[in-house]
Coordinates of C-alpha atoms (C1' of nucleotides) in Angstrom, one line a residue:
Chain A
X1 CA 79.5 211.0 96.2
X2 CA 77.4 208.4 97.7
X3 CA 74.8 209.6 99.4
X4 CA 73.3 208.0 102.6
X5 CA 69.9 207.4 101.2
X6 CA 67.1 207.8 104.2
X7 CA 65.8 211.3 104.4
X8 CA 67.3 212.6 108.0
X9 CA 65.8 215.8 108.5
X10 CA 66.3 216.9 111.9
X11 CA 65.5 219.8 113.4
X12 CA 69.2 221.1 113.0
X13 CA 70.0 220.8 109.8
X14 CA 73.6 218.7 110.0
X15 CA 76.2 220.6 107.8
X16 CA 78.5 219.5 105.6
X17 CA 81.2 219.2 108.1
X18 CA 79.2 217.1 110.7
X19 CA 78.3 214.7 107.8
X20 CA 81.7 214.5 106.6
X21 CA 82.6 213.3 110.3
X22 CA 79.9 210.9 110.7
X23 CA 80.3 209.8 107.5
X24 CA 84.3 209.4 108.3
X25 CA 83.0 207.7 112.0
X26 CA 81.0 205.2 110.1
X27 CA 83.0 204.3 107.4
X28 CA 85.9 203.6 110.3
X29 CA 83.5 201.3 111.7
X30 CA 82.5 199.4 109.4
X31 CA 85.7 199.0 107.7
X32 CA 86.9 198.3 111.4
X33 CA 84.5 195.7 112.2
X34 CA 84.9 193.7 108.2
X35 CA 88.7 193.5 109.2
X36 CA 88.3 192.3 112.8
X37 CA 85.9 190.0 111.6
X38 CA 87.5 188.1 109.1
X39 CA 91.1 188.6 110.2
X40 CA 90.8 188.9 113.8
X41 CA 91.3 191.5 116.3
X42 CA 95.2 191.0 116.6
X43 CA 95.7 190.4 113.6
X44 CA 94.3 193.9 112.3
X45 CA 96.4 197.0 112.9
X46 CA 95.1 200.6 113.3
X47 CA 97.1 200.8 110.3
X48 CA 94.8 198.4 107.8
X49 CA 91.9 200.3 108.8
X50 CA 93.0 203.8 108.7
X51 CA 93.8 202.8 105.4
X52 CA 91.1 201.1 104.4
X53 CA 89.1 204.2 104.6
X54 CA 92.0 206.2 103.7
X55 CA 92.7 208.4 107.0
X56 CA 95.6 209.0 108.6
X57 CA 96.3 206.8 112.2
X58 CA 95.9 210.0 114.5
X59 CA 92.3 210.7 113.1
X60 CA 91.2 207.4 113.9
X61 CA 92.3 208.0 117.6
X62 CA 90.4 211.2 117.5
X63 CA 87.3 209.1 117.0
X64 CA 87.9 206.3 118.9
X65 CA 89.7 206.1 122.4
X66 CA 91.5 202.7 121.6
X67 CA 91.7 200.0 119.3
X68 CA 89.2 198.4 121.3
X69 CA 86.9 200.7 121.7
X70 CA 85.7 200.4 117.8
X71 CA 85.0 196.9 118.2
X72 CA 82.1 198.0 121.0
X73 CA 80.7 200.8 119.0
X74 CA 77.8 198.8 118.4
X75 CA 77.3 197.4 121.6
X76 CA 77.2 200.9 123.0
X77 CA 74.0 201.7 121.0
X78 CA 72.2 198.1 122.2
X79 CA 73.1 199.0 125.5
X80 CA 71.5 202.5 125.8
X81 CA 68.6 200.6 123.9
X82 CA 68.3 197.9 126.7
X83 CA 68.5 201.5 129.2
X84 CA 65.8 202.3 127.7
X85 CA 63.9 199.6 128.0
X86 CA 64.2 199.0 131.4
X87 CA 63.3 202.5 132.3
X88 CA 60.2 202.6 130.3
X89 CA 59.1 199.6 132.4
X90 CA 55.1 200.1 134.3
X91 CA 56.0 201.4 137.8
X92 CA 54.9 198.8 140.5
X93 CA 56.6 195.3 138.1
X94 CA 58.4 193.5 140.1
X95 CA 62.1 194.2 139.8
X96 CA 63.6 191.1 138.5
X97 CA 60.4 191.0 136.2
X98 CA 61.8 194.3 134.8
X99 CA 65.1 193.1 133.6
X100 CA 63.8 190.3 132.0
X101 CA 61.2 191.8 129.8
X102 CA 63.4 194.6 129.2
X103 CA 66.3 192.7 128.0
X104 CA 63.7 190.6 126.3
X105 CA 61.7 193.4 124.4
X106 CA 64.8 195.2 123.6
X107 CA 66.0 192.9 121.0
X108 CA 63.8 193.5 118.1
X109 CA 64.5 197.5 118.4
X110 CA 68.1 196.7 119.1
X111 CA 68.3 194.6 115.7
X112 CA 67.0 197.2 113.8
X113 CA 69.1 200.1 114.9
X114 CA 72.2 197.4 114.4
X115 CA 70.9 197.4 110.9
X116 CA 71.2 201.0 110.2
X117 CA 75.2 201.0 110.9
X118 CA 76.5 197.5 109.5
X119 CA 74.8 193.9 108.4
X120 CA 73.6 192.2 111.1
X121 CA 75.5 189.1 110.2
X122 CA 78.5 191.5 110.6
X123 CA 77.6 192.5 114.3
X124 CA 77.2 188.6 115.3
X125 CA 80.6 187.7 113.5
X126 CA 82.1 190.3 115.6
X127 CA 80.4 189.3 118.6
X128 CA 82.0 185.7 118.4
X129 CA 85.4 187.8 117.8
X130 CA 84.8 189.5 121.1
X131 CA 83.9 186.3 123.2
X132 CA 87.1 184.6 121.6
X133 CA 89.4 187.3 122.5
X134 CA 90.8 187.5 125.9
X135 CA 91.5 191.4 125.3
X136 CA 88.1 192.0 123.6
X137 CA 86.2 189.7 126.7
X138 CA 88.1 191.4 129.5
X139 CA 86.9 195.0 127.8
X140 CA 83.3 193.4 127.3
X141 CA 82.7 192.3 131.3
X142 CA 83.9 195.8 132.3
X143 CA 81.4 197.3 129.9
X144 CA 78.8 195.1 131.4
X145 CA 79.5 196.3 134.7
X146 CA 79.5 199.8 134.3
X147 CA 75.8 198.9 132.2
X148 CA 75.5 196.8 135.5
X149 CA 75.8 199.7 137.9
X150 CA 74.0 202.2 136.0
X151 CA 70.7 199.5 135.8
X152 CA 71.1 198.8 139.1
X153 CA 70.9 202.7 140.3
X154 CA 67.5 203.1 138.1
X155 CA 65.8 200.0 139.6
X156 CA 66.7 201.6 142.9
X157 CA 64.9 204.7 142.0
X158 CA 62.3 202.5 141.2
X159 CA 61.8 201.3 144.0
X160 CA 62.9 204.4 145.7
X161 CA 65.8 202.8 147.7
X162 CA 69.6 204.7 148.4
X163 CA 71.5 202.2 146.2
X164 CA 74.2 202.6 148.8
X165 CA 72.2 201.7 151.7
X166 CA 70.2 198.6 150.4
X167 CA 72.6 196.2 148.6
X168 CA 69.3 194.6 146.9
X169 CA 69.7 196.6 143.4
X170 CA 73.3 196.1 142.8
X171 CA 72.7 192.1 143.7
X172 CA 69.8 191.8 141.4
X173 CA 71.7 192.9 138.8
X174 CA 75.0 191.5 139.4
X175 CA 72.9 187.6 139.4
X176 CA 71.0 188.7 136.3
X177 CA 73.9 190.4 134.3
X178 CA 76.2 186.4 135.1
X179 CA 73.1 185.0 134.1
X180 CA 72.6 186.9 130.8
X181 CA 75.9 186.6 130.1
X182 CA 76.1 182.8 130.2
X183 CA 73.2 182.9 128.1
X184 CA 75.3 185.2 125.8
X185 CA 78.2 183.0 126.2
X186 CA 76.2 179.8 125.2
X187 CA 74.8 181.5 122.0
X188 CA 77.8 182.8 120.5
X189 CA 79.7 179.5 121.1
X190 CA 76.4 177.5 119.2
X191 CA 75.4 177.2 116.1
X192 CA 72.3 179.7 115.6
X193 CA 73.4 183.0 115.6
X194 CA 69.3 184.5 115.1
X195 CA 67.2 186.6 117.2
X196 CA 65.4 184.0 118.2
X197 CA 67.9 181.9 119.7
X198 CA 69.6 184.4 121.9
X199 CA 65.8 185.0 123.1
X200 CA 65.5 181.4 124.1
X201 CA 68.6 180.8 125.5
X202 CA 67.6 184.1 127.8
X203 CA 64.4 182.8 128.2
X204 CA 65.8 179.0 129.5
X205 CA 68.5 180.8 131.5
X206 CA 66.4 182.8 133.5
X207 CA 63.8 180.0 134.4
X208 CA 66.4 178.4 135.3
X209 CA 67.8 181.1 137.8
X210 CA 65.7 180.2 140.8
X211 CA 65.8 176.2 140.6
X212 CA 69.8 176.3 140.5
X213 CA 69.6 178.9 143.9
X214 CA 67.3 175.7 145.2
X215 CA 68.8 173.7 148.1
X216 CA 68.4 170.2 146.7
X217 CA 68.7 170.1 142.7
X218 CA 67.4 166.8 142.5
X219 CA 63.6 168.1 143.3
X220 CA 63.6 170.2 140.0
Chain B
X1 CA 102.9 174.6 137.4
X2 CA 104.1 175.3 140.8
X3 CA 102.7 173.9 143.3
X4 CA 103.0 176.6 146.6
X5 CA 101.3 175.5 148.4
X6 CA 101.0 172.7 150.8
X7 CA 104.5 171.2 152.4
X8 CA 103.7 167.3 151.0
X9 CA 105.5 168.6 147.7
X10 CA 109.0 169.2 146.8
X11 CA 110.8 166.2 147.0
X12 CA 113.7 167.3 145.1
X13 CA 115.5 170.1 146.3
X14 CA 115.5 173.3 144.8
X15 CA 118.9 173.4 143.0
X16 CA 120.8 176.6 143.3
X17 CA 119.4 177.5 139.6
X18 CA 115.9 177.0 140.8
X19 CA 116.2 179.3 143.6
X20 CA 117.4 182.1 141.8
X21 CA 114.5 182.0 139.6
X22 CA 112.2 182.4 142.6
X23 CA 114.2 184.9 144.1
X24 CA 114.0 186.9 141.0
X25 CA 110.2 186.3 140.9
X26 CA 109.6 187.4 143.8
X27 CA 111.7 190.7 143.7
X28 CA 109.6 191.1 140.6
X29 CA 106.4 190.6 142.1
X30 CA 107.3 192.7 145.6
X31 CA 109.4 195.7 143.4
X32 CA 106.1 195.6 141.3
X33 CA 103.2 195.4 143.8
X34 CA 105.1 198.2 145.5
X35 CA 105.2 200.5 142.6
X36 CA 101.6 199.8 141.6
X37 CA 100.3 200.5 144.8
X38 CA 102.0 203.7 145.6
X39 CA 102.3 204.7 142.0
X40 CA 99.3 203.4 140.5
X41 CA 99.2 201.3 137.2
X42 CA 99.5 203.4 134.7
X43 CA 102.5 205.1 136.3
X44 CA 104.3 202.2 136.9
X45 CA 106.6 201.4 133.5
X46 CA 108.0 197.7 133.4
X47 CA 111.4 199.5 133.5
X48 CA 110.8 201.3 136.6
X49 CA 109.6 197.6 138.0
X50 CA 113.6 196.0 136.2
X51 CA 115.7 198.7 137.3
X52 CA 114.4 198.5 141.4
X53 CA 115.2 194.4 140.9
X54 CA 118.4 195.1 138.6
X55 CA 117.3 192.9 135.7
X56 CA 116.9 193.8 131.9
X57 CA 112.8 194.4 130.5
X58 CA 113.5 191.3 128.7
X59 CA 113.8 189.1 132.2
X60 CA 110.3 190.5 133.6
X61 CA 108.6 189.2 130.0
X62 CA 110.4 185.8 130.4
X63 CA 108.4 185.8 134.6
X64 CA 105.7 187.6 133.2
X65 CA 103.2 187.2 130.2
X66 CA 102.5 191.1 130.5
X67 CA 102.6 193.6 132.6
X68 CA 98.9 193.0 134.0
X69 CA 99.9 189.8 135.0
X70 CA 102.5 190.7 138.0
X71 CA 99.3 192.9 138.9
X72 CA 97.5 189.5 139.5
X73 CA 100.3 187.4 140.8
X74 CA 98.8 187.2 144.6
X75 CA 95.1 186.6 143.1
X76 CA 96.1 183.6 141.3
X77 CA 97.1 182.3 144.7
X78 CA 94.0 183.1 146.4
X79 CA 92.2 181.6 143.6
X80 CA 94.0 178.5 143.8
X81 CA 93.2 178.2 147.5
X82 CA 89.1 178.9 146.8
X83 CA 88.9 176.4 144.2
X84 CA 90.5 173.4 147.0
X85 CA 88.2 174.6 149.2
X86 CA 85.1 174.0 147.0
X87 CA 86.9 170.6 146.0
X88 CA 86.8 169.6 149.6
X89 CA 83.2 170.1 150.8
X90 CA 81.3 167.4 152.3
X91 CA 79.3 165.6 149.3
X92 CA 75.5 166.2 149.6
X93 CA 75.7 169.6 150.6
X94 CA 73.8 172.0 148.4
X95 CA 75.8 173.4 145.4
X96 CA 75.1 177.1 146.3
X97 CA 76.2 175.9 150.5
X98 CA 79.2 174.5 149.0
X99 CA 80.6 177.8 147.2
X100 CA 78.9 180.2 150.5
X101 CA 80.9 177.6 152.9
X102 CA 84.5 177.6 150.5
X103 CA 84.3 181.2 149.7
X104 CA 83.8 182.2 153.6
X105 CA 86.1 179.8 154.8
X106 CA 88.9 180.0 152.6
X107 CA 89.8 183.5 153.6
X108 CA 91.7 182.5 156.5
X109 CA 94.2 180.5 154.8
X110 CA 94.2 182.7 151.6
X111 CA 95.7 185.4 153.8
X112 CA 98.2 183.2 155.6
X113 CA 99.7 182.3 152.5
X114 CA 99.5 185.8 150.8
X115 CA 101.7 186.6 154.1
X116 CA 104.1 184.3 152.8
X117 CA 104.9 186.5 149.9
X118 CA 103.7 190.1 150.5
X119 CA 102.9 191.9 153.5
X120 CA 99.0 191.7 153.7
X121 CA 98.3 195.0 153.5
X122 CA 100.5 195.6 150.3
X123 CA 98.4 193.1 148.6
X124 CA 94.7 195.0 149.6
X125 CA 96.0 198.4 148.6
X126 CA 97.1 196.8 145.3
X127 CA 93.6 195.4 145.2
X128 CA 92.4 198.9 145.4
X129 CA 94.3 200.2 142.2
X130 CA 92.9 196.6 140.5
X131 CA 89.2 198.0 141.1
X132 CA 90.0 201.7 140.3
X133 CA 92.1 201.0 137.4
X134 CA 89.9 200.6 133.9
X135 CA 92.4 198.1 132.4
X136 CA 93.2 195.9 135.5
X137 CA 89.3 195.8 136.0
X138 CA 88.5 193.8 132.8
X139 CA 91.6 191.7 133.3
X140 CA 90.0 191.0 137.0
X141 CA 86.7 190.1 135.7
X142 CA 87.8 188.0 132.6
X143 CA 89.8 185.8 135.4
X144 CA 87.0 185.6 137.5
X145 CA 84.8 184.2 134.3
X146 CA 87.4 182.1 134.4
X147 CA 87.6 181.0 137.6
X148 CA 83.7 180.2 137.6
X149 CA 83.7 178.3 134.4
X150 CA 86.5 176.1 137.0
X151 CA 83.9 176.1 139.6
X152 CA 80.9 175.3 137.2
X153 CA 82.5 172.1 136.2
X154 CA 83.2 171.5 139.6
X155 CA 79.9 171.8 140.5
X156 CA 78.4 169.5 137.9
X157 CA 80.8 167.1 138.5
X158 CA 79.4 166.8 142.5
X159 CA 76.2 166.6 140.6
X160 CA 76.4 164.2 138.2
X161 CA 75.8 166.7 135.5
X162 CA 77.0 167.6 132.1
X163 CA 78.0 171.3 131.9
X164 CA 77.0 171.4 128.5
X165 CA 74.0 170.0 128.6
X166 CA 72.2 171.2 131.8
X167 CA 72.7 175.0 133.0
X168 CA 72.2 175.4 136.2
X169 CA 75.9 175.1 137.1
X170 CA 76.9 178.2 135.0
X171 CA 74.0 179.7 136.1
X172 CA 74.5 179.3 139.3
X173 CA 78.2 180.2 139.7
X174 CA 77.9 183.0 137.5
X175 CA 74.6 184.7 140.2
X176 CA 77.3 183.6 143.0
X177 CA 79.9 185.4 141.3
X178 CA 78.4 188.5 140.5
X179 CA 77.2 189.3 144.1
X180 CA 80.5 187.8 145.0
X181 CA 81.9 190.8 143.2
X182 CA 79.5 193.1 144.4
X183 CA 80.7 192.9 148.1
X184 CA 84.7 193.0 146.9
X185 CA 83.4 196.2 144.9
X186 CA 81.8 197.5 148.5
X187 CA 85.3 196.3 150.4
X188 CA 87.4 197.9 148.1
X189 CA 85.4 201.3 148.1
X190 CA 85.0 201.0 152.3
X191 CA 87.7 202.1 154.7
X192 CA 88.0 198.8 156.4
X193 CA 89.8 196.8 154.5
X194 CA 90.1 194.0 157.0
X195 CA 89.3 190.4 156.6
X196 CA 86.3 190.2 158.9
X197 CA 84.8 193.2 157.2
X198 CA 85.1 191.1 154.0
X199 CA 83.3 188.2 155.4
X200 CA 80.7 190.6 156.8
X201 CA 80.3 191.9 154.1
X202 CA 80.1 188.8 152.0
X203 CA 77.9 187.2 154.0
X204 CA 75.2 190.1 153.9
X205 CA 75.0 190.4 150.0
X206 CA 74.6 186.4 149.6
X207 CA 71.7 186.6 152.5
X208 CA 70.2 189.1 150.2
X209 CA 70.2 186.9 146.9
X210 CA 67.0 185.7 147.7
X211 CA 64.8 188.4 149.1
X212 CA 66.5 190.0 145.9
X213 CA 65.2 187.9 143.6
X214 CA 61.8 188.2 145.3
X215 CA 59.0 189.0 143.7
X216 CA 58.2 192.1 145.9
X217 CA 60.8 193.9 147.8
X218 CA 58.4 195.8 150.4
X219 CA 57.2 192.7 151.9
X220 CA 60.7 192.2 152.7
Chain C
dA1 C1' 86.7 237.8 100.3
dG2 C1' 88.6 237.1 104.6
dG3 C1' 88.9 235.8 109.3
dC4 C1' 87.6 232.2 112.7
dT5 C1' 87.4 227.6 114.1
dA6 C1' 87.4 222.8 113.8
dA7 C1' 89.1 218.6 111.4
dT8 C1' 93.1 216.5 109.5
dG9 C1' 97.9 215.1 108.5
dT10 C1' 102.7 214.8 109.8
dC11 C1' 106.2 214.0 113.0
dA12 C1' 108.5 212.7 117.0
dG13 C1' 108.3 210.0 120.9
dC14 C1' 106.8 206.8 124.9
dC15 C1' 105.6 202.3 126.3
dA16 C1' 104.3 197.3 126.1
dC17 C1' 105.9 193.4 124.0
dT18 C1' 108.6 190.0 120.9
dG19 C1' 112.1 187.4 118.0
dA20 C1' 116.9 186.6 117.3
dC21 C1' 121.3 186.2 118.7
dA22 C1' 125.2 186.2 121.9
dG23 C1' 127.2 185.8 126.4
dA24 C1' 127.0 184.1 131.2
dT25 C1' 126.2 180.5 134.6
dG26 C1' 124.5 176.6 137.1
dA27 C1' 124.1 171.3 136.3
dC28 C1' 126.4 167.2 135.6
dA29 C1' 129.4 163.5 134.0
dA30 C1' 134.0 162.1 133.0
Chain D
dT1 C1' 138.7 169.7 138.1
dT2 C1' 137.4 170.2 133.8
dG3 C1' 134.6 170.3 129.8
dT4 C1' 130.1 169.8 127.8
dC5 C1' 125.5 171.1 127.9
dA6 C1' 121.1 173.1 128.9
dT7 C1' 119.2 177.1 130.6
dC8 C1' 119.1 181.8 132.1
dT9 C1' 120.1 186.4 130.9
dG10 C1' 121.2 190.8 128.4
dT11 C1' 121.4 193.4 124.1
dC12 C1' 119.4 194.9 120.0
dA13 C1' 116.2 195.8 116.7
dG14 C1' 111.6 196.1 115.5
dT15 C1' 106.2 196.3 115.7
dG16 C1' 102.0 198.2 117.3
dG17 C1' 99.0 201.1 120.3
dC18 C1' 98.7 205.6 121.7
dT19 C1' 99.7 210.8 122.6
dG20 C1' 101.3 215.7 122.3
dA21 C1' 102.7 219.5 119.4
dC22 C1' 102.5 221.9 115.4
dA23 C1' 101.3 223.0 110.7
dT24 C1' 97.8 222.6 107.1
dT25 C1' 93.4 222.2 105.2
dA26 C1' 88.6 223.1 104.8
dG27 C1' 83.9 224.2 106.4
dC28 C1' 81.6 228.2 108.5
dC29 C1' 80.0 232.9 109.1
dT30 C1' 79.9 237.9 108.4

DNA sequence: AGGCTAATGTCAGCCACTGACAGATGACAA
DNA sequence: TTGTCATCTGTCAGTGGCTGACATTAGCCT
């Protein structure tokens, strides 16, 4: 039996059988994730992972909705992380100001949780699997909407508007999640897969946000 | 590629054979929208779609790449029709004019040759399933990433830019897009589904880009 | 130990989609 | 008109994602 090695001792002490099932969760993941990395996402069936970690088909759709959805299990955790972020922004920022140190500060906490679940260098080959594959993409941009909406209503409490009334939250966020997502489009497609890149590509992107909504581009 | 559009095009005539196939496609595309739209999606099979036309599963999958892509048969149209109108604005106009002005204006003509196929109003309550329907969603928005990496180039090309190198195209179409998409979320969801609510609506969210962006909304 | 409950496996089946092959049908030239 | 040919179509078999039903196993609790 190996065991997980960091000390987790919260306040409810887990069990056997929840470990088992994360255990099970993780070990679906990760053997998920190798596969669609190296082979592809069409070209790995439910089938070559279930039997990589040696479960049957039907328990892997009783942790996961779809084939897709273990692809984004990751992304779901750097999401809630970016969530986070943005709601633990100073009350009286500026709004747009708010996304972008959000997203910004995020990543280094985002990285490390990553690291808990699978190898980094993992996650980004994955990433490049997603942006490659129509199926994968299609699933991603609806994720970032829903992510879209749900930032959009907690920048409207912010500022303490009815995001039904005043379209200005859903807008802001709608130009800043096509913005991030060129930046994200731009980084998997290069070279440099590292932290650092993605926060410079980001970090160009957005400057570049209010010159390209300019009247006359030649001025910049 | 078909061309459907404008009347300078088919110098040879159709051919019996020819005109079958359309016929068949568009009893396809009709039997389908119907379905969808009093159905829904999911409860539309592809052999409730080949029975109401008389044709075997196989036939729809020699018209059809998938079932999602009947679903998006009338879009590709309208897409078509957005992307001449941003070809055909006046040079010097400022890029974020020229997609305002070809988005607005294009609507008119869209419609008139939606008419052409489907009643109008088949084609908006099929729109509504597209936005309430999880799978048809993420196909929606990975054609409309689509569609703006189209208009990007465009964009730089009126320029005298490299996409590649300098990112305010991308940048730009993709903050046009997603308030683009933020008023078709608000038209879909609203009970007037006409076109001059559209372009109402469409014209308010882009006027708000900018105080949006601001750095303080109250000033506003 | 024994009962309760939750996790898992097995099985049958639906649906989207595809390759291979065979038959039907316009197109076209002799 | 007829025969050849390319193309369209139907049939069939099979794969893969996904689900409901039911039986079995295994952790949990008294």
């Amino acid at each position: 039996m190996e065991t997980v090695g960091t000390a987790v001792d919260a306040l409810p002490r887990p069990g056997l059988r929840e470990r088992k099932k994360q255990r099970t969760r993780d070990a679906l993941v990760r053997a998920a994730l190798e596969l669609i990395a190296t082979r592809g996402y069409e070209g790995t069936t439910v089938d070559d992972i279930t039997a990589a970690v040696e479960v049957s088909q039907r328990t892997f759709f009783r942790y996961f909705a779809s084939k897709e959805d273990v692809a984004f299990f990751v992304a779901r955790l750097a999401e809630s992380h970016v969530v986070d972020a943005v709601r633990g922004r100073p009350p009286g920022e500026a709004p747009l100001e708010v996304l972008r140190r959000a997203v910004l500060d995020s990543w280094d906490t985002i990285n490390e949780a990553v690291e808990q679940l699978v190898p980094l260098d993992l996650h980004m080959r994955v990433y490049r699997v997603i942006e490659s594959t129509p199926a994968l993409l299609a699933a991603h941009l609806r994720r970032a909407t829903e992510l879209e909406e749900e930032l959009a209503r907690i920048i409207a409490e912010r500022e303490g508007l009815d995001v039904d009334a005043d379209p200005r939250p859903r807008i802001l966020v709608a130009a800043f999640g096509g913005v991030i997502r060129v930046a994200e489009r731009r980084w998997s497609a290069g070279d440099d897969l590292s932290t650092a890149a993605m926060r410079d590509l980001m970090t160009t992107c957005l400057d570049h946000v209010g010159p390209a909504l300019a009247e006359n581009w030649r001025t910049g």
